[in-house]
Each structure stands twice: as C-alpha cells, then as structure tokens.
mmCIF file of C-alpha atoms in Angstrom:
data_model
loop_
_atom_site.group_PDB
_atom_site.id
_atom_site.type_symbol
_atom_site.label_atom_id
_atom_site.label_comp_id
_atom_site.label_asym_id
_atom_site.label_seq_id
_atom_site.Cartn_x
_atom_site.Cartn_y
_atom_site.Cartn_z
ATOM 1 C CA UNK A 1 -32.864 2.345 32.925
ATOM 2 C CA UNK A 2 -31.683 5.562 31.625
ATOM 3 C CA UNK A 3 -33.922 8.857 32.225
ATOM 4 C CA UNK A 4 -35.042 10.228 29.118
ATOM 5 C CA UNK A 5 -35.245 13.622 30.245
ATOM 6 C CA UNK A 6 -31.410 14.368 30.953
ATOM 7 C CA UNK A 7 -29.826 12.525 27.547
ATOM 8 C CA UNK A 8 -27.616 15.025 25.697
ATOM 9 C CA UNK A 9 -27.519 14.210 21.670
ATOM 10 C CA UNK A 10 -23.816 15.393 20.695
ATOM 11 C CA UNK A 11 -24.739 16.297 16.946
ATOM 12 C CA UNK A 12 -20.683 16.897 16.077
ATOM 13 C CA UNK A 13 -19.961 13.804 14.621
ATOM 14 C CA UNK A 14 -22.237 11.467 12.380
ATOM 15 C CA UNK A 15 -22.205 9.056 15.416
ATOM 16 C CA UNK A 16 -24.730 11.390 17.345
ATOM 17 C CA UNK A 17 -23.947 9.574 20.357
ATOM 18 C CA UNK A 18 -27.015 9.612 23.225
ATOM 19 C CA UNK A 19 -25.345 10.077 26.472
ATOM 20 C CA UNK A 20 -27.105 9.559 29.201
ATOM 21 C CA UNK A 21 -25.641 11.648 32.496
ATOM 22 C CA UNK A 22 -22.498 11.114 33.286
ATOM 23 C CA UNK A 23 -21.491 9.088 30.442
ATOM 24 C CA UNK A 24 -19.109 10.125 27.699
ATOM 25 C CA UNK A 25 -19.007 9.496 23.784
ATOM 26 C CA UNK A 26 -17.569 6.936 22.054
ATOM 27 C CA UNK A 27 -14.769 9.615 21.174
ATOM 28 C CA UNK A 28 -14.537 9.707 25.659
ATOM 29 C CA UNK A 29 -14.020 13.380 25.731
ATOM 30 C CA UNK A 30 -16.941 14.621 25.091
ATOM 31 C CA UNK A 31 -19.546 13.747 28.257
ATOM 32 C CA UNK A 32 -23.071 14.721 29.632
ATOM 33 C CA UNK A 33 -22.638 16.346 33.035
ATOM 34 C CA UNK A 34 -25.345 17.888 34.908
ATOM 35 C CA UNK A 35 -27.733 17.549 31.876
ATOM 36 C CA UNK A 36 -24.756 19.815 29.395
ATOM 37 C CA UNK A 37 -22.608 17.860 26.976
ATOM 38 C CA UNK A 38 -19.065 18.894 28.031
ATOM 39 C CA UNK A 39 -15.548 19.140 26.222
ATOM 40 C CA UNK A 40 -13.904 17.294 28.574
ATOM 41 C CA UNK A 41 -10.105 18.595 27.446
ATOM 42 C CA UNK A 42 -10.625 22.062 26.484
ATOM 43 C CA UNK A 43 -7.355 23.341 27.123
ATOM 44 C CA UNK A 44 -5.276 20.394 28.203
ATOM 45 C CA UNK A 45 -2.986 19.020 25.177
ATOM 46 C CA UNK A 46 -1.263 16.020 25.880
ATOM 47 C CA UNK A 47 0.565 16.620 22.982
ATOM 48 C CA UNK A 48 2.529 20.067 22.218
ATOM 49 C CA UNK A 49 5.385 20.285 19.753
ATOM 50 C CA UNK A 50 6.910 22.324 17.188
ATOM 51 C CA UNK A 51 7.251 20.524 14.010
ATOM 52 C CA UNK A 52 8.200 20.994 10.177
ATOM 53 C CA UNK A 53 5.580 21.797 7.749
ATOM 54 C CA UNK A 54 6.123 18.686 6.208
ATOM 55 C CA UNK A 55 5.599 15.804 8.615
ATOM 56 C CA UNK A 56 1.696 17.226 8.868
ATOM 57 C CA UNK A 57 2.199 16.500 5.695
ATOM 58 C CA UNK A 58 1.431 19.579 3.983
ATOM 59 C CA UNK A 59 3.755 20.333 0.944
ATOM 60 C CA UNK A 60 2.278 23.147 -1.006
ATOM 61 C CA UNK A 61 1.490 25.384 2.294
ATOM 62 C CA UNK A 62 4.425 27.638 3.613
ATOM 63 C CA UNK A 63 6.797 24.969 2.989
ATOM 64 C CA UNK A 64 10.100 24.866 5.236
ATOM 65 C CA UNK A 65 8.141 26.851 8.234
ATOM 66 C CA UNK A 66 7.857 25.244 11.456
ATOM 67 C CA UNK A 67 4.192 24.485 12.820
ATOM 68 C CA UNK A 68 3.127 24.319 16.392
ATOM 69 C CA UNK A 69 1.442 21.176 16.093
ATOM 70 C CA UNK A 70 -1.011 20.294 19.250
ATOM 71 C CA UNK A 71 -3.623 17.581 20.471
ATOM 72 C CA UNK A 72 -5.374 16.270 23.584
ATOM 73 C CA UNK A 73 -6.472 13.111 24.066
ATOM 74 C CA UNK A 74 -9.699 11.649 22.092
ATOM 75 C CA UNK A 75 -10.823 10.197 18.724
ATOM 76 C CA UNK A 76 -14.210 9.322 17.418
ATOM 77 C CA UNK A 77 -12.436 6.411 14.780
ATOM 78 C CA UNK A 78 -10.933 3.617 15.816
ATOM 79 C CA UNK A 79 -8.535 2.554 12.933
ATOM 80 C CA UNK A 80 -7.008 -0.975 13.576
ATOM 81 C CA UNK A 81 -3.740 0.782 11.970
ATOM 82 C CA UNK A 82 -3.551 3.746 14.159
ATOM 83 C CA UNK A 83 -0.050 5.369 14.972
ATOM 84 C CA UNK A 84 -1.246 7.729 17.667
ATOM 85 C CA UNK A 85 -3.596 4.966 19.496
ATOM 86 C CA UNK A 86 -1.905 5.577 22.819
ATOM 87 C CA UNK A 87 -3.315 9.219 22.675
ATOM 88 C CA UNK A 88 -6.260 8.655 19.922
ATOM 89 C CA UNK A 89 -8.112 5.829 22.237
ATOM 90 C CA UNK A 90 -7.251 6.767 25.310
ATOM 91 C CA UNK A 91 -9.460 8.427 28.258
ATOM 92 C CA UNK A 92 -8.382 12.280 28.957
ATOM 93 C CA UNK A 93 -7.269 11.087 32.633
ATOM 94 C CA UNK A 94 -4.666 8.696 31.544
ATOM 95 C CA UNK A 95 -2.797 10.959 29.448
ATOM 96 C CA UNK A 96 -0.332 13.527 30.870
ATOM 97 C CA UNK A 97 -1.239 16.917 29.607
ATOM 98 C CA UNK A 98 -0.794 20.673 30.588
ATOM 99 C CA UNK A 99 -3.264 23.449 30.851
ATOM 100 C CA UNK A 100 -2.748 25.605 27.610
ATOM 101 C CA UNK A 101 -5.835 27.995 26.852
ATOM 102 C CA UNK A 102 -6.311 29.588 23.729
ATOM 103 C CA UNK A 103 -5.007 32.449 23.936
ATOM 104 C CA UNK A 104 -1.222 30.597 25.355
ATOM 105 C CA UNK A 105 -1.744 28.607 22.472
ATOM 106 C CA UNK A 106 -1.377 31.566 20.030
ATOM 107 C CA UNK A 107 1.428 33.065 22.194
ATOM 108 C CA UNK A 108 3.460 30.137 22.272
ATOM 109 C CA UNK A 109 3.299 29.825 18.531
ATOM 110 C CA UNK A 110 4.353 33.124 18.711
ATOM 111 C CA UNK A 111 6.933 32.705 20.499
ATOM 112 C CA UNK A 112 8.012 29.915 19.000
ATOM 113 C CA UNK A 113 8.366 32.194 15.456
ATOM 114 C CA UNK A 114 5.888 29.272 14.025
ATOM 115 C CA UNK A 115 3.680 31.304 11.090
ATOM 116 C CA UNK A 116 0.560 28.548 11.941
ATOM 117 C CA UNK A 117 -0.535 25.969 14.836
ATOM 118 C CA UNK A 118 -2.046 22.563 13.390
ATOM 119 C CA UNK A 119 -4.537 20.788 15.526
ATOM 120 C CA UNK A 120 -3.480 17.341 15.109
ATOM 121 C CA UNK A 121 -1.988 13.749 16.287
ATOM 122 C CA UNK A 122 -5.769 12.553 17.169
ATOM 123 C CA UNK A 123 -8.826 13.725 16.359
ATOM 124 C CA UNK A 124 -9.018 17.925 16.236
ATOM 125 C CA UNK A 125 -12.632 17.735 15.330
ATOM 126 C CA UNK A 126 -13.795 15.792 18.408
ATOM 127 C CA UNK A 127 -12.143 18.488 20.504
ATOM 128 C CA UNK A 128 -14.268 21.015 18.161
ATOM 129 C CA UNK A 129 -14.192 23.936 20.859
ATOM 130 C CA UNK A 130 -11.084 23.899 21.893
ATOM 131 C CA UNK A 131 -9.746 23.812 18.235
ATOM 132 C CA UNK A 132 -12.276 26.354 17.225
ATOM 133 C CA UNK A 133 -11.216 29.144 19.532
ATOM 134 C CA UNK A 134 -7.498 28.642 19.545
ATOM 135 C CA UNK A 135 -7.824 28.710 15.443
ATOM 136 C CA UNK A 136 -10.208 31.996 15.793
ATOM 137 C CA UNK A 137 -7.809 33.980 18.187
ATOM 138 C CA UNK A 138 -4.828 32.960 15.850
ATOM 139 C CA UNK A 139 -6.576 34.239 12.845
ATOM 140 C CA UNK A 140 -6.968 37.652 14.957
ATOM 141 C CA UNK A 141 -3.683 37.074 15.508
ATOM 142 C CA UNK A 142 -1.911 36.970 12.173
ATOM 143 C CA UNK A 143 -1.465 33.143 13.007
ATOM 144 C CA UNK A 144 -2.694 30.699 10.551
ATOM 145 C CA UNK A 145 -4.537 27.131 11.053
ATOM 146 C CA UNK A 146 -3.965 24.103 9.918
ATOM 147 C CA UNK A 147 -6.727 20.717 10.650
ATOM 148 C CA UNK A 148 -5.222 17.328 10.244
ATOM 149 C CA UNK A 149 -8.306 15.005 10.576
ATOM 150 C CA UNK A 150 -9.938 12.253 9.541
ATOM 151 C CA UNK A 151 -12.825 14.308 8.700
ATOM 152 C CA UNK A 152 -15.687 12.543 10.156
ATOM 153 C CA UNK A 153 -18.254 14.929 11.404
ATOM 154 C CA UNK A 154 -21.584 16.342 10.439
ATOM 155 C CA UNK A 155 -21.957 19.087 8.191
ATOM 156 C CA UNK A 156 -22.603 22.125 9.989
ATOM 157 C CA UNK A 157 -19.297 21.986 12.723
ATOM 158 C CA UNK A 158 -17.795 21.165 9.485
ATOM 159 C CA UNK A 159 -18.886 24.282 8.241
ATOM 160 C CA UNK A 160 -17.994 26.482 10.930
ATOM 161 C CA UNK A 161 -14.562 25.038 11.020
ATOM 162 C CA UNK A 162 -14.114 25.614 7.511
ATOM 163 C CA UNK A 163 -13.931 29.493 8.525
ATOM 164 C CA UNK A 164 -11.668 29.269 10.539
ATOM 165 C CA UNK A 165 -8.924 26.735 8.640
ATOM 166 C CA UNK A 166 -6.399 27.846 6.240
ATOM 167 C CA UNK A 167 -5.247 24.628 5.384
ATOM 168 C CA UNK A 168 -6.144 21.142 6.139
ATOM 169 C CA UNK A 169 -4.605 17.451 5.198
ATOM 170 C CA UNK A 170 -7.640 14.993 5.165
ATOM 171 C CA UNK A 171 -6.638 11.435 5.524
ATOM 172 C CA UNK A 172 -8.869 9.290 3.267
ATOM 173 C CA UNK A 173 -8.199 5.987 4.321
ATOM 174 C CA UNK A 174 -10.584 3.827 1.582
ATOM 175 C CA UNK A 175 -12.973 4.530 -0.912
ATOM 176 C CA UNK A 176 -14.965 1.779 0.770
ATOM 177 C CA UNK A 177 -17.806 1.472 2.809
ATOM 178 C CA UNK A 178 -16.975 -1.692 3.965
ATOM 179 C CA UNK A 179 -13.637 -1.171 4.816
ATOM 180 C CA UNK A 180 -14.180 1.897 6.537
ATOM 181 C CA UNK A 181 -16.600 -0.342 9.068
ATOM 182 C CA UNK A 182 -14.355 -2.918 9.441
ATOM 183 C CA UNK A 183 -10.875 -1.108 10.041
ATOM 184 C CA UNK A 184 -11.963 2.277 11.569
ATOM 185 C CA UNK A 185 -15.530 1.365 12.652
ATOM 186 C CA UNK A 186 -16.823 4.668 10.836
ATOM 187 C CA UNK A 187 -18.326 5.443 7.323
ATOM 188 C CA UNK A 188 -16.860 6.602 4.219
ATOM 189 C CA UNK A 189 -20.349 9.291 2.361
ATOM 190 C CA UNK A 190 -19.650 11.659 5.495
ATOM 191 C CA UNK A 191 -15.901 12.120 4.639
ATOM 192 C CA UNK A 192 -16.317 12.421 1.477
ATOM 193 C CA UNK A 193 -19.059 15.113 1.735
ATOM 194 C CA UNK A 194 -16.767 16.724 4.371
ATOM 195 C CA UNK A 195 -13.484 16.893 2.362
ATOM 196 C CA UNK A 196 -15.582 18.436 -0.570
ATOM 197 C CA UNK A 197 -17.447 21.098 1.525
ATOM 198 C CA UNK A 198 -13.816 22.076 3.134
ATOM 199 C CA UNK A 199 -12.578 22.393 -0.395
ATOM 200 C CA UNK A 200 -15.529 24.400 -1.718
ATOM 201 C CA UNK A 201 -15.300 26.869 1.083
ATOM 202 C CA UNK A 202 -11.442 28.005 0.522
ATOM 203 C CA UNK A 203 -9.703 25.580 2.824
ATOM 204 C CA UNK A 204 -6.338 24.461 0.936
ATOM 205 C CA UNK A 205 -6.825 20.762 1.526
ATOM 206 C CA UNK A 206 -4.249 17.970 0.630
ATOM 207 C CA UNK A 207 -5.161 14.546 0.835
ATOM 208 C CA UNK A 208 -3.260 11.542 2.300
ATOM 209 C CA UNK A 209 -3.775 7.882 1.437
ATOM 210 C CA UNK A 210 -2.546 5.380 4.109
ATOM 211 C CA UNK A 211 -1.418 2.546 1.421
ATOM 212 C CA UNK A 212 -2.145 -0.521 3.683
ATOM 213 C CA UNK A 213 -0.689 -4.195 2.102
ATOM 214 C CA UNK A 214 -3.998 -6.329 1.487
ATOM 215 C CA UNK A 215 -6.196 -3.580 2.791
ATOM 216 C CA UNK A 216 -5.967 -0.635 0.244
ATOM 217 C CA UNK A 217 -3.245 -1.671 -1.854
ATOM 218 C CA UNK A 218 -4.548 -3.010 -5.171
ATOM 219 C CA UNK A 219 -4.300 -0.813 -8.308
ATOM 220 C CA UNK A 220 -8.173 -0.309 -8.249
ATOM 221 C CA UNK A 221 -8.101 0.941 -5.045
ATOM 222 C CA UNK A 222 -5.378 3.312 -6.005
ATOM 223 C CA UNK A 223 -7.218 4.611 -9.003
ATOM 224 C CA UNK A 224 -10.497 4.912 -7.696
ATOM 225 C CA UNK A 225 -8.604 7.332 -4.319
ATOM 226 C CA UNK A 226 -6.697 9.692 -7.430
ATOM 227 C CA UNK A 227 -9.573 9.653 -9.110
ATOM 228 C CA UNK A 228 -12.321 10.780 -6.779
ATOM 229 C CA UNK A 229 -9.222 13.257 -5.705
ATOM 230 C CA UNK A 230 -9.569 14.760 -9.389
ATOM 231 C CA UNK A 231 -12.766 14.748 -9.750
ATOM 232 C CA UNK A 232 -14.435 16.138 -7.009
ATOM 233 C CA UNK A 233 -11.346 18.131 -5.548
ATOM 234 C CA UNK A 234 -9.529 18.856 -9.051
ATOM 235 C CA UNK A 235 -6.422 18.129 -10.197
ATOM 236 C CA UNK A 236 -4.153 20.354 -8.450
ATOM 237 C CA UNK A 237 -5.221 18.838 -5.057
ATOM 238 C CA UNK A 238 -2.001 17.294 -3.820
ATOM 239 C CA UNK A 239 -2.508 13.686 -2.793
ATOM 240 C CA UNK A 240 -0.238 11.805 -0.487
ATOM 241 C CA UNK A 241 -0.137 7.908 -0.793
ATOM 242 C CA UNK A 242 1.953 7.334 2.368
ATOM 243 C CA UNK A 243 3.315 3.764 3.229
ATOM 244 C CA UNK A 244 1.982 2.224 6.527
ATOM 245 C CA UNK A 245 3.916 0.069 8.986
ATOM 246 C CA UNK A 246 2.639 -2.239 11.643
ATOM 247 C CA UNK A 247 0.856 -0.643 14.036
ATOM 248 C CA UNK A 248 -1.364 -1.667 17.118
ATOM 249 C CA UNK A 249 -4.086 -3.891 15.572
ATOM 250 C CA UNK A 250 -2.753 -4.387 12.115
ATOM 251 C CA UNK A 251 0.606 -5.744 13.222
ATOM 252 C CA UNK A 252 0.431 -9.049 11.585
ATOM 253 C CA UNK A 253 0.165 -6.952 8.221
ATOM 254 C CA UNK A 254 3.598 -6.305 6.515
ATOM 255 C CA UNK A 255 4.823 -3.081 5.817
ATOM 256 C CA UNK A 256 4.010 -1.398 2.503
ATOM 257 C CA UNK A 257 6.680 -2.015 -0.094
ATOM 258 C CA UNK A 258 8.360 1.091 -1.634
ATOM 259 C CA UNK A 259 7.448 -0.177 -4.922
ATOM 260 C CA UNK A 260 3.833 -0.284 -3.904
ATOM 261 C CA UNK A 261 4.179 3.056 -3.576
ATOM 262 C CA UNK A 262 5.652 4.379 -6.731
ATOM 263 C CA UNK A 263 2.857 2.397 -8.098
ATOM 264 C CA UNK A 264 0.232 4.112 -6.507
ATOM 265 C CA UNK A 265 2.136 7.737 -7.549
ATOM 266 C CA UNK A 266 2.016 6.453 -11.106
ATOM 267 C CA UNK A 267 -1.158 5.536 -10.931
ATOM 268 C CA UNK A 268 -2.597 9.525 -8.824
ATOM 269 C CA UNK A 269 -0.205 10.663 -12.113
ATOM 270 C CA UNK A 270 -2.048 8.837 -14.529
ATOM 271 C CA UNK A 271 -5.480 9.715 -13.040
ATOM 272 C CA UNK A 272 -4.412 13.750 -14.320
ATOM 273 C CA UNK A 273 -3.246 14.633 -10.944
ATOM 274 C CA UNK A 274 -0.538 17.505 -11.071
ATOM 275 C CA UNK A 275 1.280 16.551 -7.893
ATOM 276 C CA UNK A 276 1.412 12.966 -6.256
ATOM 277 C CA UNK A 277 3.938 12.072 -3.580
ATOM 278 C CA UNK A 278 5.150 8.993 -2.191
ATOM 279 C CA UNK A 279 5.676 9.653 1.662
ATOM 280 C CA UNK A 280 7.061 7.760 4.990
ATOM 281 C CA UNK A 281 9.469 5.857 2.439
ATOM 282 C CA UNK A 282 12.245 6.941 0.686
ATOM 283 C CA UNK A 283 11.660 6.488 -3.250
ATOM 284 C CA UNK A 284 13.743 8.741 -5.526
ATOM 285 C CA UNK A 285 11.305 12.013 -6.591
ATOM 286 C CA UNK A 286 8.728 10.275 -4.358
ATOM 287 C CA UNK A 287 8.380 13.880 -2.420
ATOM 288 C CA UNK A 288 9.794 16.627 -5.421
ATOM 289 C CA UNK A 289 6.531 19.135 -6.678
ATOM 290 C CA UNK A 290 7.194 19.011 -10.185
ATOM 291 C CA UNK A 291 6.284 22.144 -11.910
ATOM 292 C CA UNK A 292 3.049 21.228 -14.155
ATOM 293 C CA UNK A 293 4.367 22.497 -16.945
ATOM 294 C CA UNK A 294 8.405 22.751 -17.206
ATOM 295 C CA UNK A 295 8.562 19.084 -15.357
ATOM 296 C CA UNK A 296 11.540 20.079 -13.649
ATOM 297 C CA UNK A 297 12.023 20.401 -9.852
ATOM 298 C CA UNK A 298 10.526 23.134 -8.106
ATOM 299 C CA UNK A 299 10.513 22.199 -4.242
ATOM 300 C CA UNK A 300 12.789 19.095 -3.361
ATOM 301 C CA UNK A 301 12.686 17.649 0.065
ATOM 302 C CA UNK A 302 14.581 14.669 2.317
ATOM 303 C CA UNK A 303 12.437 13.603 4.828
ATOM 304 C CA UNK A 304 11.248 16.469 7.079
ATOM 305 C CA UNK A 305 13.341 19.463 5.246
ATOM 306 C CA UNK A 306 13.556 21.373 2.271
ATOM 307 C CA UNK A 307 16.256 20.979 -0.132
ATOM 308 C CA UNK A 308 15.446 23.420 -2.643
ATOM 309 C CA UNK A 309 12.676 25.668 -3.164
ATOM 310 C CA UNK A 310 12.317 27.440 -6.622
ATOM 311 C CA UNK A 311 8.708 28.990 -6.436
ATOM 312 C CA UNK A 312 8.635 32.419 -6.646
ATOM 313 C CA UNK A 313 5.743 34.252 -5.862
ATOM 314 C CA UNK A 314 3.871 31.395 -6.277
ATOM 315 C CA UNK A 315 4.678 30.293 -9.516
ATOM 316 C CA UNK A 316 7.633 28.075 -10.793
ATOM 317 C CA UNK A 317 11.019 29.479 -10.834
ATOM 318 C CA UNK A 318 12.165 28.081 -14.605
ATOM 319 C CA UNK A 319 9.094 29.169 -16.559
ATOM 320 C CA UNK A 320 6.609 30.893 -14.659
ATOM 321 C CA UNK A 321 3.749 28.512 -14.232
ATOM 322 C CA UNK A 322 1.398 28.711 -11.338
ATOM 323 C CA UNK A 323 2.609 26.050 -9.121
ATOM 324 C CA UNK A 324 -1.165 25.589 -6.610
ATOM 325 C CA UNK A 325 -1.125 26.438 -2.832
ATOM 326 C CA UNK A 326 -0.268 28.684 -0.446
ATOM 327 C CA UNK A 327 3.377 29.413 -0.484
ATOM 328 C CA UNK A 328 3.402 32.313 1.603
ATOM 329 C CA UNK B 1 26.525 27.956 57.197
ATOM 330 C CA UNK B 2 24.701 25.565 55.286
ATOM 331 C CA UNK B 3 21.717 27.097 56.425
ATOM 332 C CA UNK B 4 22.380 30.206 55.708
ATOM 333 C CA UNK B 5 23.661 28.941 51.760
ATOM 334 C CA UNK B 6 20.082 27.698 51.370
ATOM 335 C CA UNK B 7 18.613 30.965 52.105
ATOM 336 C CA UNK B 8 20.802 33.035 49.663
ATOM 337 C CA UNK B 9 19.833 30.535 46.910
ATOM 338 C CA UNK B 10 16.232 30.659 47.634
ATOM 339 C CA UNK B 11 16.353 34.482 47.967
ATOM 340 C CA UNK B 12 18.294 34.583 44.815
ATOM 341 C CA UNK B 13 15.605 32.522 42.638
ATOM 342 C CA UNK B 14 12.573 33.302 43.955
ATOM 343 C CA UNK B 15 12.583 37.151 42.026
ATOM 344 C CA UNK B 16 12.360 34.865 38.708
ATOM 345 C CA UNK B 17 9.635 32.721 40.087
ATOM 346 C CA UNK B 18 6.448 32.637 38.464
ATOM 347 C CA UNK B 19 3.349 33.164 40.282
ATOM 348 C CA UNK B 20 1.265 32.108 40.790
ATOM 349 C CA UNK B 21 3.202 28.608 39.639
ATOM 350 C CA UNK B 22 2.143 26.655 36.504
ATOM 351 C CA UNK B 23 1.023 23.786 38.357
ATOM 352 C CA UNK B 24 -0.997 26.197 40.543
ATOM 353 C CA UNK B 25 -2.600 27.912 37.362
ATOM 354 C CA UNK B 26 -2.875 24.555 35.680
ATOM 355 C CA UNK B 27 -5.263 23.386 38.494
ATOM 356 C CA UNK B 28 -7.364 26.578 38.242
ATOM 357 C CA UNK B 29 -8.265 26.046 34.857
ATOM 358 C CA UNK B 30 -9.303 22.531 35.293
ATOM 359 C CA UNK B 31 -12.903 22.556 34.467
ATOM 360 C CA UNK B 32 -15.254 22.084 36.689
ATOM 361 C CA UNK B 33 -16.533 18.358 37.089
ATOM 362 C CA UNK B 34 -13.940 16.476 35.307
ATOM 363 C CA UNK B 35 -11.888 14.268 37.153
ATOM 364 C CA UNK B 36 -8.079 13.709 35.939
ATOM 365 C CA UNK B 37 -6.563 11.323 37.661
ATOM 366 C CA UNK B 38 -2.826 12.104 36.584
ATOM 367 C CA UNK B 39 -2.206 15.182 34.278
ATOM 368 C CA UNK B 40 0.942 16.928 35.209
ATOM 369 C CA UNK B 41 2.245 19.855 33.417
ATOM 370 C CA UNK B 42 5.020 18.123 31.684
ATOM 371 C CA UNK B 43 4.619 18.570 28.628
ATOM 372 C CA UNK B 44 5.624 21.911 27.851
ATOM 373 C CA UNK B 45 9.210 20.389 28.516
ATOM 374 C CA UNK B 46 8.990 18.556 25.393
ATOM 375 C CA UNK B 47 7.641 21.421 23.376
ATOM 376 C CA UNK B 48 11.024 21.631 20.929
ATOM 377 C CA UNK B 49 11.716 18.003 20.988
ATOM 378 C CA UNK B 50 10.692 16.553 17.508
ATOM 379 C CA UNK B 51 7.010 14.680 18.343
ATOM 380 C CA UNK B 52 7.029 11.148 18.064
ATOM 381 C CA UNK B 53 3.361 11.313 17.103
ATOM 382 C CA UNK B 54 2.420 10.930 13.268
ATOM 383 C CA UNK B 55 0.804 13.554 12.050
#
C-alpha cells in the first residue's frame, strides 16, 4: 500500500497522474523522487537536428529558414498511429541522448545560423521545464520558439508557455471524444481549450490534421476539423490535412489516398479557410499559399524547400494583400 | 620509432582537446537520482543530418 504522505500530484497535464515515490507518469519522464516530482530529461535530447521550416510544418512562419528542431524522450498520448513511437513511448534510459542545457541549446542554434529552435518529435509539453527555459533564454537571445505538440495539458503551463512561444503547429487529430480515447488514450475539450488559449495570447498557431483512412477520413469529419479551425481560430489559421501511412499500431490501416486529401483541402476551402494544404503527399498546389485575394501563387514549395516566395513585407507580391503570419 | 610516432600525434592533438571532455561534462550534468542505463553523447554527430523523426 502506497503512503499517502509522499504522493506528488503532477498538475501539467489533464492526466494529473498520483505518483507515489519512485514511480513515474504515464508520460515516464516525469517521476516522484524523494517526495519532489522530477523532470527526468532536463537537458538530455535524444533527438537534435537542424531542419527546414517546413517539415515542422509551419508555412506562414519565416519560411525557407532552417530550425533547430530538438526532443528527449517522453509523451503523455499514446496514438496507435504514432511516427515517433520509438522516442514518444519510450523510457528516458533506453534512448541515446546527449547532455545539452539551455543555454548550449541557444548557442548551437546559433551557431547553426537557425533564426528559431522548435521543441518537437514527442511531446515538448511533458518536458515543460526543459522547453520552458531553453525557449526563455532564446527569446533573450534574439532566438525565436517554435512548440509542435499535441497540446494536451492543463491550462495554466499552457499559459506560461504561451509567453514564451512564437509559433506553434497543434496537431488536432479528431474532433471526437471517442476517438481521441480509443486511438491516443487522451481527450479532445482540453485541446481544444488549449489551441484556443495559445491563439488568444499571440502564439501564431497552424493546425495539422492527420487524415487517417476509416479513422478521420469521412467528409464530416473533414468539415467539422475546418470548421472549428474557422470558427474559433479564424480563417486565416493555416490548417494542414496531412496524409498518414502505416505506422506502429495502425499498420493494418492503408495509407491515405492523395485524393482523400484534395478532398479534405476542398472541403478546409469551402469551410472559408484562406489557406489549406495538402501535406506528406504530393498533389499539384497541395502546399502553394495562395494570396487571399489575387489567387495567384505567393509561396510555392516541393517537399521540404521553397520554390518561390513573393511576399513582401508581409503582404502579397502581385497586389498587395496581407498574406497572415510571421514572415520575418 | 613507433613509439615515439605515437607521442608526436598525441602531443600534436591534445592542444585542440576539449576539457574537460563531453562525455566527462555530459556525466556531470546528469541529475541527481536518475538512472540511465545507456545514454551516450552521440547525438550531436547527427546534428546536420536531415531527422528521420516527423515533426
């Protein structure tokens, strides 16, 4: 039987996991020892790279700039279709990883001429310190920060990491309860309320849509991720339907058929979104910002790299619209 | 003579040593109380490689 007395609550994430001492949280980096709930891989990234803006994917923030792109192990979902599950769900000791403290984070993107780090690949939120200070001593820095997350975490870290992001790509994975349970064994209300409270306190957020075959797929499910996108968010939120291939637990599932896609960005387009993309397939346009009012091409990209940018000072090359986000 | 190589060499790339060494800085900073069974400081090496992560 457990002793009352020495049970840390960890209040990060809406799990609010009770760990007794010496056990960890279901994310298994976050553990009660000696009575204090500890970050278990503050400092140690398993994974360090520098990577194109686009693969976070963020297209309407400094586009064409690399983006020191770091994670350590950990992950308090457990999506069946995960692409990152050998880092996501696994313990911090069976991971390689090096010892990279804040401040060598900021000097490496430095170093690396990278204009903003991205905490990414699992779970930044579970490793909440860790992200927090590196993206605090960048900011001092000139450095910006970029979150990609899941967003599932209780209001107030949410909060406090809000002032410290510049820009964040929120994967929404359903707009259902259910399916959240089922496939990532977490809830849908506190992502929701997170993505809008990142929004409302200056974070450019894009959102991505993992477009799973018999999962997600259907045209209602399509509509109803636009159109909580342009409702709540507005419509210049860009929204990334992105096409998912086997992975891990969902590898009896086909992957998602290119025309599935362009069906989902005609249906973000119909919904009175200015700028849907079609990503991790190749579909003709399925990654080209149209400018909102011209229609022609204002940033065309293949793959990973810009083709063309014609956004000048923020605003579209041909006629001098505002084009939304953070260009430079 | 082959002895005597070795030294030169040594002598000759030890002023561009770092020290203390990463490994030995990468132990300090392990925090107290966690146990890692197997980190090395690899990954550093892969720093410009592109990630095979997603994301």
């Amino acid at each position: 039987m457990r002793d009352k007395r020495a049970i840390v609550v960890c209040e990060l994430c809406p799990r609010e996991c009770h760990l007794g001492p010496g056990e960890r949280g279901d994310c298994r980096i976050r553990a009660n020892l000696d009575g204090r709930l500890v970050a278990l891989t503050y400092g140690f990234p398993c994974a360090v790279h520098v990577d194109p803006m686009e693969k976070k994917p963020l297209f309407h923030f400094l586009p064409g700039t690399p983006i020191l792109s770091l994670a350590t192990a950990g992950c308090n979902l457990h999506c069946k279709n995960c692409q990152n599950w050998e880092i996501s769900q696994a313990n911090p000791e069976d991971v390689d990883a090096a010892a990279l403290l804040p401040p060598a984070v900021v000097g490496l993107a430095r170093r690396e001429g990278c204009p903003a780090i991205a905490f990414t690949y699992t779970e930044p939120v579970c490793w909440y310190e860790y992200t927090l200070d590196t993206a605090r001593l960048a900011r001092t820095a000139g450095v910006r920060s970029v979150l990609v997350t899941a967003a599932y975490l209780n209001e107030a870290p949410a909060r406090e990491l809000a002032s410290v992001m510049d820009a964040a790509n929120i994967d929404l994975k359903f707009m259902s309860e259910a399916r959240y349970r089922d496939v990532c064994d977490g809830e849908l209300a506190p992502i929701l309320r997170a993505i809008e409270l990142m929004k409302s306190l200056g974070v450019w957020v894009e959102v991505t849509n993992l477009v799973i075959p018999t999962l997600n797929d259907s045209d209602e499910d399509l509509r109803r991720v636009a159109a909580w996108v342009h409702g709540v968010l507005g419509p210049d939120t860009p929204l990334h339907y992105s096409a998912f291939y086997p992975q891990y637990r969902l590898r009896h599932l086909p992957p998602t058929p290119p025309d599935a896609l362009s069906r989902a960005r005609e249906i973000g387009l119909a919904e009175g979104l200015r700028y849907v993309y079609a990503g991790n397939v190749r579909i003709p346009d399925g990654e080209t910002t149209f400018c909102p009012a011209c229609r022609r091409a204002v940033v065309r990209r293949f793959r990973f790299s810009v083709l063309e940018n014609r956004i000048v000072g923020g605003a579209c090359g041909y006629c001098a619209e505002t084009v939304a986000g953070v260009w430079r | 003579m082959k002895r005597r190589k070795f030294v030169q060499a040594a002598a000759t790339t030890a002023a561009s040593w770092i020290w203390p060494s990463p490994a030995v800085r990468w132990r300090r900073a392990m925090p107290a109380g966690a146990r890692f069974a197997r980190l090395r400081p690899t990954v550093l090496a892969a720093l410009r490689r592109p990630s095979q992560w997603a994301g």
